[in-house]
Amino acid sequence: MAIWQHSNINIDGQLVRAQAPVIVSASRSTDIPAFYADWFFDRIAKGYSAWTNPFNGVKSYISYDKMRFIVFWSKNPRPLLSYLHILKERIINCYIQYTLNDYEAEKLEKIPSLGQRIDTFKQLVDNLGKGAVVWRFDPMILTDDISIDKLLDKVRNIGDQLKDYTEKLVFSYADILLYKKVKANLEKNGIPYHEWTEEQMNEFAGKLAEMNRDRGWNYRLATCGEKIDLEKYGIEHNRCIDTDLITRLAWKDRELMDFMKVKIRDVPAPSLFGDSSLPTGAIMLPGNKYFVSVHKKDPGQRAYCGCMAAKDIGEYNTCPHLCEYCYANTSKEAAKANWRLHRTKPFSETITGKIVLPDSNLRKYIGGGNCA
């Protein structure tokens, strides 16, 4: 797990020690762009936010004074369009993990129409560039009503519309029995789910790879957090927070490159034999430059997660999308209660609206609602 630098922040005249991450994840735990964009950019302006560790309940502070890059995660990042100019003004780069599923007919998600979400995707690409918006169809879920072929039809429909708008399609197989929250939520809401077998995973992967080739998409295909090896279909294991993608998008940010220990080099002049002698694995950049990957997995993540270290600032039980297969909400009731609380105090130190008060050198939380 990353050991971040720290900064002292001034809260009501009291100096408080805060983590000062360089790379921020916003967020695996909740949909900050869809519901908390106003809060997040207000906290950036104020310089800090407060956060509760979901595993031990310890409260801490996050300073944004060293932040150089943000990875956003969202099913409806449309509100970001009004704020991206702020990041550009501050010279803070970002990319978006955009979960663009199609479970409208089955009512598994409560989100804007597919057409609107595809339009949002294209607007974000026009603003940030093709590589900065990653398409996720996540999770791939099987039910009595959703077969492998029906899933592929859904992917085909979206994939055709996103052609030339993204470089990659990331997906995962719904692993329901592994996540107690997901299993409980599906069963509580009467969703007749099926577990994927290895044979079905291979069948889906083979057909997806064939579709990607035959339809001329040429997306990089990758799985998120999956144990199964699908390399024979040209499907890689994804790194959702990826040093290499961050470098490609922000290689001019010397402070960020120094933090990640990435060396940006000039392509050497060709020899007499026309050989530029680039090292194995060199990744090309504009301006006749290149770098070699130094990506390292965050050991604090799941076994099959390839992400580098980043500070996640979200909190569980705060996402009002209320997807039937949600892993981040213990229950819909908990998420709705925290969403109501947030709206009473939309610019509090925390997403939930819980207030932090001084208590000697410590600070303690008060407030209502549910938290993970």
CSV table of C-alpha atoms in Angstrom, one decimal:
chain,number,residue,atom,x,y,z
A,1,MET,CA,0.0,0.0,0.0
A,2,ALA,CA,1.2,3.5,-0.9
A,3,ILE,CA,2.9,5.6,1.8
A,4,TRP,CA,1.8,9.0,0.9
A,5,GLN,CA,3.4,12.3,2.0
A,6,HIS,CA,1.5,14.3,4.5
A,7,SER,CA,0.5,17.9,4.8
A,8,ASN,CA,-0.8,20.0,7.7
A,9,ILE,CA,-4.2,21.5,7.0
A,10,ASN,CA,-5.9,24.3,8.9
A,11,ILE,CA,-9.4,23.5,10.1
A,12,ASP,CA,-11.0,26.2,12.2
A,13,GLY,CA,-7.7,27.4,13.4
A,14,GLN,CA,-6.4,24.0,14.2
A,15,LEU,CA,-3.6,22.3,12.3
A,16,VAL,CA,-4.4,18.7,11.4
A,17,ARG,CA,-2.2,16.1,9.7
A,18,ALA,CA,-3.5,14.8,6.4
A,19,GLN,CA,-2.5,12.3,3.8
A,20,ALA,CA,-1.4,14.1,0.6
A,21,PRO,CA,-1.8,11.7,-2.3
A,22,VAL,CA,-0.4,12.4,-5.7
A,23,ILE,CA,-2.9,10.1,-7.5
A,24,VAL,CA,-6.6,10.0,-6.4
A,25,SER,CA,-9.2,7.4,-7.2
A,26,ALA,CA,-12.7,8.9,-7.2
A,27,SER,CA,-14.0,6.3,-6.6
A,28,ARG,CA,-14.4,2.5,-6.5
A,29,SER,CA,-16.7,2.9,-3.5
A,30,THR,CA,-19.3,5.2,-4.9
A,31,ASP,CA,-20.2,7.2,-8.0
A,32,ILE,CA,-18.6,10.6,-7.2
A,33,PRO,CA,-19.0,12.1,-10.8
A,34,ALA,CA,-22.7,11.2,-10.9
A,35,PHE,CA,-23.8,12.3,-7.4
A,36,TYR,CA,-21.0,14.1,-5.7
A,37,ALA,CA,-19.2,16.2,-8.3
A,38,ASP,CA,-20.3,19.4,-6.7
A,39,TRP,CA,-19.0,18.2,-3.4
A,40,PHE,CA,-15.7,16.9,-4.8
A,41,PHE,CA,-14.8,20.1,-6.6
A,42,ASP,CA,-15.8,22.2,-3.7
A,43,ARG,CA,-13.4,20.1,-1.5
A,44,ILE,CA,-10.6,20.5,-4.1
A,45,ALA,CA,-11.1,24.3,-3.8
A,46,LYS,CA,-11.1,24.1,0.0
A,47,GLY,CA,-8.0,21.8,-0.2
A,48,TYR,CA,-9.1,18.8,1.8
A,49,SER,CA,-11.8,16.3,2.7
A,50,ALA,CA,-12.4,13.8,5.5
A,51,TRP,CA,-12.6,10.0,5.0
A,52,THR,CA,-13.6,7.0,7.0
A,53,ASN,CA,-11.7,3.7,6.5
A,54,PRO,CA,-14.4,1.1,5.8
A,55,PHE,CA,-12.4,-1.7,7.4
A,56,ASN,CA,-11.5,-0.3,10.8
A,57,GLY,CA,-13.7,2.8,11.1
A,58,VAL,CA,-10.7,5.1,11.6
A,59,LYS,CA,-11.3,8.6,10.3
A,60,SER,CA,-8.6,10.6,8.5
A,61,TYR,CA,-8.0,13.6,6.4
A,62,ILE,CA,-7.0,13.9,2.7
A,63,SER,CA,-5.1,17.0,1.5
A,64,TYR,CA,-5.3,17.8,-2.2
A,65,ASP,CA,-2.3,20.1,-2.3
A,66,LYS,CA,-0.1,17.5,-4.0
A,67,MET,CA,-2.7,15.9,-6.3
A,68,ARG,CA,-1.5,15.6,-9.9
A,69,PHE,CA,-3.9,12.9,-11.4
A,70,ILE,CA,-7.4,11.6,-10.8
A,71,VAL,CA,-8.9,8.4,-12.0
A,72,PHE,CA,-12.7,8.8,-12.1
A,73,TRP,CA,-15.1,5.8,-12.0
A,74,SER,CA,-18.7,6.4,-13.0
A,75,LYS,CA,-21.9,5.1,-14.7
A,76,ASN,CA,-23.1,8.7,-15.4
A,77,PRO,CA,-20.1,11.1,-15.5
A,78,ARG,CA,-22.1,13.8,-17.3
A,79,PRO,CA,-21.8,16.3,-14.3
A,80,LEU,CA,-18.0,16.2,-14.8
A,81,LEU,CA,-18.4,18.1,-18.1
A,82,SER,CA,-19.1,21.3,-16.2
A,83,TYR,CA,-15.9,20.9,-14.1
A,84,LEU,CA,-13.2,19.6,-16.4
A,85,HIS,CA,-12.0,23.2,-17.1
A,86,ILE,CA,-11.1,23.5,-13.4
A,87,LEU,CA,-8.7,20.5,-13.7
A,88,LYS,CA,-7.2,22.0,-16.8
A,89,GLU,CA,-6.7,25.3,-15.1
A,90,ARG,CA,-4.9,23.6,-12.2
A,91,ILE,CA,-3.0,21.3,-14.7
A,92,ILE,CA,-4.4,18.2,-13.1
A,93,ASN,CA,-4.9,15.4,-15.6
A,94,CYS,CA,-7.5,12.6,-15.4
A,95,TYR,CA,-9.1,9.7,-17.1
A,96,ILE,CA,-12.5,8.1,-16.6
A,97,GLN,CA,-13.4,4.4,-16.1
A,98,TYR,CA,-16.9,4.7,-17.6
A,99,THR,CA,-19.2,1.8,-16.9
A,100,LEU,CA,-21.5,1.8,-19.8
A,101,ASN,CA,-23.8,-1.3,-19.5
A,102,ASP,CA,-27.1,-2.1,-21.1
A,103,TYR,CA,-29.5,-3.6,-18.5
A,104,GLU,CA,-32.4,-1.2,-19.2
A,105,ALA,CA,-34.9,-3.9,-20.2
A,106,GLU,CA,-34.1,-5.9,-17.1
A,107,LYS,CA,-34.2,-2.9,-14.8
A,108,LEU,CA,-31.0,-3.9,-13.0
A,109,GLU,CA,-29.7,-0.3,-12.9
A,110,LYS,CA,-31.4,3.1,-12.2
A,111,ILE,CA,-29.4,5.3,-14.5
A,112,PRO,CA,-30.1,7.6,-17.5
A,113,SER,CA,-31.1,6.1,-20.9
A,114,LEU,CA,-28.4,4.3,-22.9
A,115,GLY,CA,-28.6,6.9,-25.6
A,116,GLN,CA,-27.9,9.7,-23.2
A,117,ARG,CA,-25.0,7.8,-21.6
A,118,ILE,CA,-23.5,7.2,-25.0
A,119,ASP,CA,-23.8,10.9,-25.9
A,120,THR,CA,-22.0,11.7,-22.6
A,121,PHE,CA,-19.3,9.3,-23.5
A,122,LYS,CA,-18.7,11.0,-26.8
A,123,GLN,CA,-18.7,14.5,-25.2
A,124,LEU,CA,-16.1,13.4,-22.7
A,125,VAL,CA,-13.9,12.0,-25.4
A,126,ASP,CA,-14.2,15.2,-27.4
A,127,ASN,CA,-13.1,17.1,-24.2
A,128,LEU,CA,-10.4,14.7,-22.9
A,129,GLY,CA,-9.3,12.7,-25.8
A,130,LYS,CA,-9.9,9.1,-26.9
A,131,GLY,CA,-7.5,7.3,-24.6
A,132,ALA,CA,-8.9,9.2,-21.5
A,133,VAL,CA,-12.3,7.5,-21.5
A,134,VAL,CA,-12.3,3.7,-21.0
A,135,TRP,CA,-15.4,1.7,-21.7
A,136,ARG,CA,-16.4,-0.8,-19.0
A,137,PHE,CA,-19.2,-3.3,-19.4
A,138,ASP,CA,-19.1,-4.4,-15.8
A,139,PRO,CA,-20.3,-6.8,-14.6
A,140,MET,CA,-21.4,-9.3,-17.2
A,141,ILE,CA,-24.3,-10.9,-15.4
A,142,LEU,CA,-26.2,-14.1,-16.3
A,143,THR,CA,-29.8,-14.5,-15.2
A,144,ASP,CA,-32.9,-16.5,-16.3
A,145,ASP,CA,-33.5,-13.6,-18.8
A,146,ILE,CA,-29.9,-12.8,-19.8
A,147,SER,CA,-28.0,-15.5,-21.8
A,148,ILE,CA,-24.4,-15.3,-23.2
A,149,ASP,CA,-25.8,-14.5,-26.6
A,150,LYS,CA,-28.0,-11.7,-25.2
A,151,LEU,CA,-25.1,-10.2,-23.5
A,152,LEU,CA,-23.1,-10.3,-26.7
A,153,ASP,CA,-26.0,-8.5,-28.5
A,154,LYS,CA,-25.9,-5.8,-25.8
A,155,VAL,CA,-22.1,-5.4,-26.2
A,156,ARG,CA,-22.4,-5.3,-30.0
A,157,ASN,CA,-24.9,-2.5,-29.9
A,158,ILE,CA,-22.8,-0.3,-27.7
A,159,GLY,CA,-19.5,-1.3,-29.3
A,160,ASP,CA,-20.7,-0.2,-32.7
A,161,GLN,CA,-21.7,3.2,-31.4
A,162,LEU,CA,-18.4,3.7,-29.6
A,163,LYS,CA,-16.2,2.7,-32.5
A,164,ASP,CA,-13.3,5.3,-32.8
A,165,TYR,CA,-14.3,6.8,-29.4
A,166,THR,CA,-12.3,4.5,-27.1
A,167,GLU,CA,-9.3,2.3,-27.1
A,168,LYS,CA,-10.4,-0.4,-24.7
A,169,LEU,CA,-13.3,-2.5,-23.4
A,170,VAL,CA,-12.9,-3.8,-19.9
A,171,PHE,CA,-15.3,-6.4,-18.4
A,172,SER,CA,-15.7,-8.8,-15.5
A,173,TYR,CA,-17.9,-11.8,-14.9
A,174,ALA,CA,-20.3,-11.3,-12.0
A,175,ASP,CA,-18.8,-13.5,-9.3
A,176,ILE,CA,-21.8,-13.4,-7.0
A,177,LEU,CA,-21.0,-16.1,-4.4
A,178,LEU,CA,-17.7,-14.4,-3.7
A,179,TYR,CA,-19.4,-11.2,-2.6
A,180,LYS,CA,-21.9,-11.6,0.2
A,181,LYS,CA,-23.3,-8.1,-0.3
A,182,VAL,CA,-24.0,-8.9,-4.0
A,183,LYS,CA,-25.6,-12.2,-3.3
A,184,ALA,CA,-27.8,-10.8,-0.5
A,185,ASN,CA,-28.9,-7.8,-2.7
A,186,LEU,CA,-29.8,-10.0,-5.7
A,187,GLU,CA,-31.7,-12.5,-3.6
A,188,LYS,CA,-33.5,-9.8,-1.6
A,189,ASN,CA,-34.7,-8.2,-4.9
A,190,GLY,CA,-35.6,-11.5,-6.5
A,191,ILE,CA,-33.1,-11.5,-9.4
A,192,PRO,CA,-32.7,-15.0,-10.7
A,193,TYR,CA,-28.9,-14.9,-11.2
A,194,HIS,CA,-26.6,-17.7,-12.5
A,195,GLU,CA,-23.0,-18.2,-11.6
A,196,TRP,CA,-20.5,-18.3,-14.5
A,197,THR,CA,-18.8,-21.6,-15.2
A,198,GLU,CA,-15.3,-21.6,-16.6
A,199,GLU,CA,-16.7,-23.1,-19.8
A,200,GLN,CA,-19.1,-20.2,-20.2
A,201,MET,CA,-16.4,-17.7,-19.5
A,202,ASN,CA,-14.3,-19.1,-22.4
A,203,GLU,CA,-17.3,-19.3,-24.7
A,204,PHE,CA,-18.1,-15.6,-24.1
A,205,ALA,CA,-14.5,-14.5,-24.4
A,206,GLY,CA,-14.0,-16.3,-27.7
A,207,LYS,CA,-17.2,-14.8,-29.2
A,208,LEU,CA,-16.3,-11.3,-27.9
A,209,ALA,CA,-12.8,-11.5,-29.4
A,210,GLU,CA,-14.3,-12.7,-32.7
A,211,MET,CA,-16.8,-9.8,-32.7
A,212,ASN,CA,-14.1,-7.3,-31.9
A,213,ARG,CA,-12.1,-8.4,-34.9
A,214,ASP,CA,-15.0,-8.9,-37.4
A,215,ARG,CA,-16.7,-5.6,-36.6
A,216,GLY,CA,-13.4,-3.7,-37.0
A,217,TRP,CA,-13.6,-2.3,-33.5
A,218,ASN,CA,-10.0,-3.3,-32.6
A,219,TYR,CA,-10.5,-2.5,-29.0
A,220,ARG,CA,-8.0,-3.8,-26.5
A,221,LEU,CA,-10.0,-6.3,-24.5
A,222,ALA,CA,-9.3,-6.8,-20.8
A,223,THR,CA,-10.8,-8.4,-17.7
A,224,CYS,CA,-11.0,-6.7,-14.3
A,225,GLY,CA,-10.0,-8.7,-11.3
A,226,GLU,CA,-10.5,-12.1,-12.9
A,227,LYS,CA,-8.4,-15.2,-12.1
A,228,ILE,CA,-9.1,-16.9,-15.5
A,229,ASP,CA,-6.5,-16.5,-18.2
A,230,LEU,CA,-8.0,-15.5,-21.5
A,231,GLU,CA,-4.8,-14.6,-23.3
A,232,LYS,CA,-5.5,-17.2,-26.0
A,233,TYR,CA,-8.3,-14.9,-27.1
A,234,GLY,CA,-6.1,-11.8,-27.0
A,235,ILE,CA,-7.8,-10.7,-23.7
A,236,GLU,CA,-5.4,-9.3,-21.1
A,237,HIS,CA,-5.7,-8.7,-17.3
A,238,ASN,CA,-6.6,-5.0,-16.8
A,239,ARG,CA,-4.9,-2.4,-14.7
A,240,CYS,CA,-7.7,0.1,-14.1
A,241,ILE,CA,-5.3,2.5,-12.3
A,242,ASP,CA,-2.5,2.1,-14.8
A,243,THR,CA,0.9,3.8,-14.6
A,244,ASP,CA,1.3,3.4,-18.4
A,245,LEU,CA,-2.0,5.1,-19.3
A,246,ILE,CA,-1.3,7.9,-16.8
A,247,THR,CA,2.1,8.4,-18.4
A,248,ARG,CA,0.6,8.5,-21.9
A,249,LEU,CA,-1.9,11.2,-20.8
A,250,ALA,CA,0.3,13.3,-18.5
A,251,TRP,CA,3.9,12.6,-19.5
A,252,LYS,CA,4.7,16.4,-19.6
A,253,ASP,CA,4.0,16.6,-15.9
A,254,ARG,CA,7.5,16.3,-14.5
A,255,GLU,CA,6.3,16.2,-10.9
A,256,LEU,CA,4.0,13.3,-11.6
A,257,MET,CA,6.6,11.4,-13.6
A,258,ASP,CA,9.1,11.8,-10.8
A,259,PHE,CA,6.6,10.5,-8.3
A,260,MET,CA,6.0,7.4,-10.5
A,261,LYS,CA,9.7,7.1,-11.3
A,262,VAL,CA,9.0,7.2,-15.0
A,263,LYS,CA,11.8,8.3,-17.3
A,264,ILE,CA,10.8,10.1,-20.4
A,265,ARG,CA,13.5,9.8,-23.1
A,266,ASP,CA,14.2,11.0,-26.6
A,267,VAL,CA,14.1,8.4,-29.3
A,268,PRO,CA,17.7,7.9,-30.4
A,269,ALA,CA,18.8,8.8,-33.9
A,270,PRO,CA,18.8,5.8,-36.3
A,271,SER,CA,22.2,4.1,-36.7
A,272,LEU,CA,23.8,3.5,-40.1
A,273,PHE,CA,21.6,0.4,-40.4
A,274,GLY,CA,18.4,2.3,-39.7
A,275,ASP,CA,18.0,0.8,-36.2
A,276,SER,CA,16.9,3.3,-33.5
A,277,SER,CA,17.9,0.8,-30.8
A,278,LEU,CA,14.8,1.3,-28.6
A,279,PRO,CA,14.7,-0.9,-25.5
A,280,THR,CA,12.3,-3.8,-25.3
A,281,GLY,CA,8.9,-2.8,-24.3
A,282,ALA,CA,9.4,0.9,-25.2
A,283,ILE,CA,6.1,2.8,-25.3
A,284,MET,CA,6.0,5.7,-27.8
A,285,LEU,CA,4.9,9.2,-27.0
A,286,PRO,CA,4.4,12.3,-29.1
A,287,GLY,CA,7.3,14.5,-29.9
A,288,ASN,CA,9.6,11.6,-30.7
A,289,LYS,CA,9.8,10.4,-27.1
A,290,TYR,CA,9.2,7.1,-25.3
A,291,PHE,CA,9.2,5.5,-21.9
A,292,VAL,CA,9.5,2.0,-20.5
A,293,SER,CA,6.8,0.7,-18.1
A,294,VAL,CA,7.6,0.7,-14.4
A,295,HIS,CA,4.0,-0.3,-13.4
A,296,LYS,CA,3.8,-2.0,-10.0
A,297,LYS,CA,0.7,-3.5,-8.5
A,298,ASP,CA,-0.6,-2.1,-5.2
A,299,PRO,CA,-0.2,-5.0,-2.8
A,300,GLY,CA,-3.2,-3.7,-0.8
A,301,GLN,CA,-5.6,-4.6,-3.6
A,302,ARG,CA,-7.2,-8.0,-4.4
A,303,ALA,CA,-5.1,-10.8,-5.7
A,304,TYR,CA,-6.1,-10.5,-9.3
A,305,CYS,CA,-6.3,-6.7,-9.3
A,306,GLY,CA,-3.5,-5.1,-11.3
A,307,CYS,CA,-4.0,-1.5,-10.2
A,308,MET,CA,-1.1,0.7,-9.0
A,309,ALA,CA,-1.5,2.5,-5.7
A,310,ALA,CA,-3.9,5.5,-5.5
A,311,LYS,CA,-5.9,7.0,-2.7
A,312,ASP,CA,-9.6,6.3,-2.9
A,313,ILE,CA,-11.7,9.1,-1.4
A,314,GLY,CA,-15.1,7.5,-1.6
A,315,GLU,CA,-17.2,5.8,1.0
A,316,TYR,CA,-19.4,2.7,0.8
A,317,ASN,CA,-23.2,2.8,1.3
A,318,THR,CA,-23.4,6.2,-0.5
A,319,CYS,CA,-24.3,5.3,-4.1
A,320,PRO,CA,-28.0,6.1,-5.1
A,321,HIS,CA,-27.8,4.3,-8.4
A,322,LEU,CA,-29.2,1.3,-6.4
A,323,CYS,CA,-28.0,-1.3,-9.0
A,324,GLU,CA,-29.4,-4.7,-8.1
A,325,TYR,CA,-26.0,-6.3,-8.2
A,326,CYS,CA,-24.2,-3.6,-6.2
A,327,TYR,CA,-21.2,-4.6,-4.1
A,328,ALA,CA,-20.6,-1.2,-2.6
A,329,ASN,CA,-24.0,-0.8,-0.8
A,330,THR,CA,-24.9,-3.1,2.1
A,331,SER,CA,-28.5,-2.2,1.3
A,332,LYS,CA,-30.6,0.3,-0.7
A,333,GLU,CA,-31.9,1.7,2.5
A,334,ALA,CA,-28.4,2.5,3.8
A,335,ALA,CA,-27.4,4.2,0.5
A,336,LYS,CA,-30.6,6.2,0.4
A,337,ALA,CA,-30.2,7.3,4.0
A,338,ASN,CA,-26.7,8.6,3.4
A,339,TRP,CA,-27.8,10.3,0.2
A,340,ARG,CA,-30.5,12.1,2.1
A,341,LEU,CA,-28.0,13.1,4.7
A,342,HIS,CA,-25.6,14.4,2.1
A,343,ARG,CA,-28.2,16.6,0.6
A,344,THR,CA,-28.8,18.3,3.9
A,345,LYS,CA,-25.1,19.2,4.1
A,346,PRO,CA,-23.8,19.0,0.5
A,347,PHE,CA,-20.5,20.7,1.2
A,348,SER,CA,-19.5,19.0,4.4
A,349,GLU,CA,-16.0,17.6,4.9
A,350,THR,CA,-17.3,14.1,4.2
A,351,ILE,CA,-19.5,12.7,1.4
A,352,THR,CA,-22.1,11.6,3.9
A,353,GLY,CA,-22.4,15.0,5.5
A,354,LYS,CA,-21.1,13.8,8.9
A,355,ILE,CA,-19.3,16.6,10.7
A,356,VAL,CA,-15.9,16.5,12.1
A,357,LEU,CA,-15.3,18.5,15.3
A,358,PRO,CA,-12.0,19.3,17.1
A,359,ASP,CA,-11.2,17.3,20.2
A,360,SER,CA,-7.6,18.1,21.5
A,361,ASN,CA,-5.3,16.6,18.9
A,362,LEU,CA,-7.9,14.2,17.6
A,363,ARG,CA,-11.1,14.9,15.8
A,364,LYS,CA,-14.3,12.9,16.1
A,365,TYR,CA,-17.3,12.4,13.9
A,366,ILE,CA,-20.9,13.2,14.8
A,367,GLY,CA,-24.0,12.9,12.6
A,368,GLY,CA,-26.7,10.4,11.5
A,369,GLY,CA,-27.1,8.1,8.6
A,370,ASN,CA,-25.5,4.7,7.9
A,371,CYS,CA,-21.9,4.1,7.1
A,372,ALA,CA,-19.9,1.0,6.0
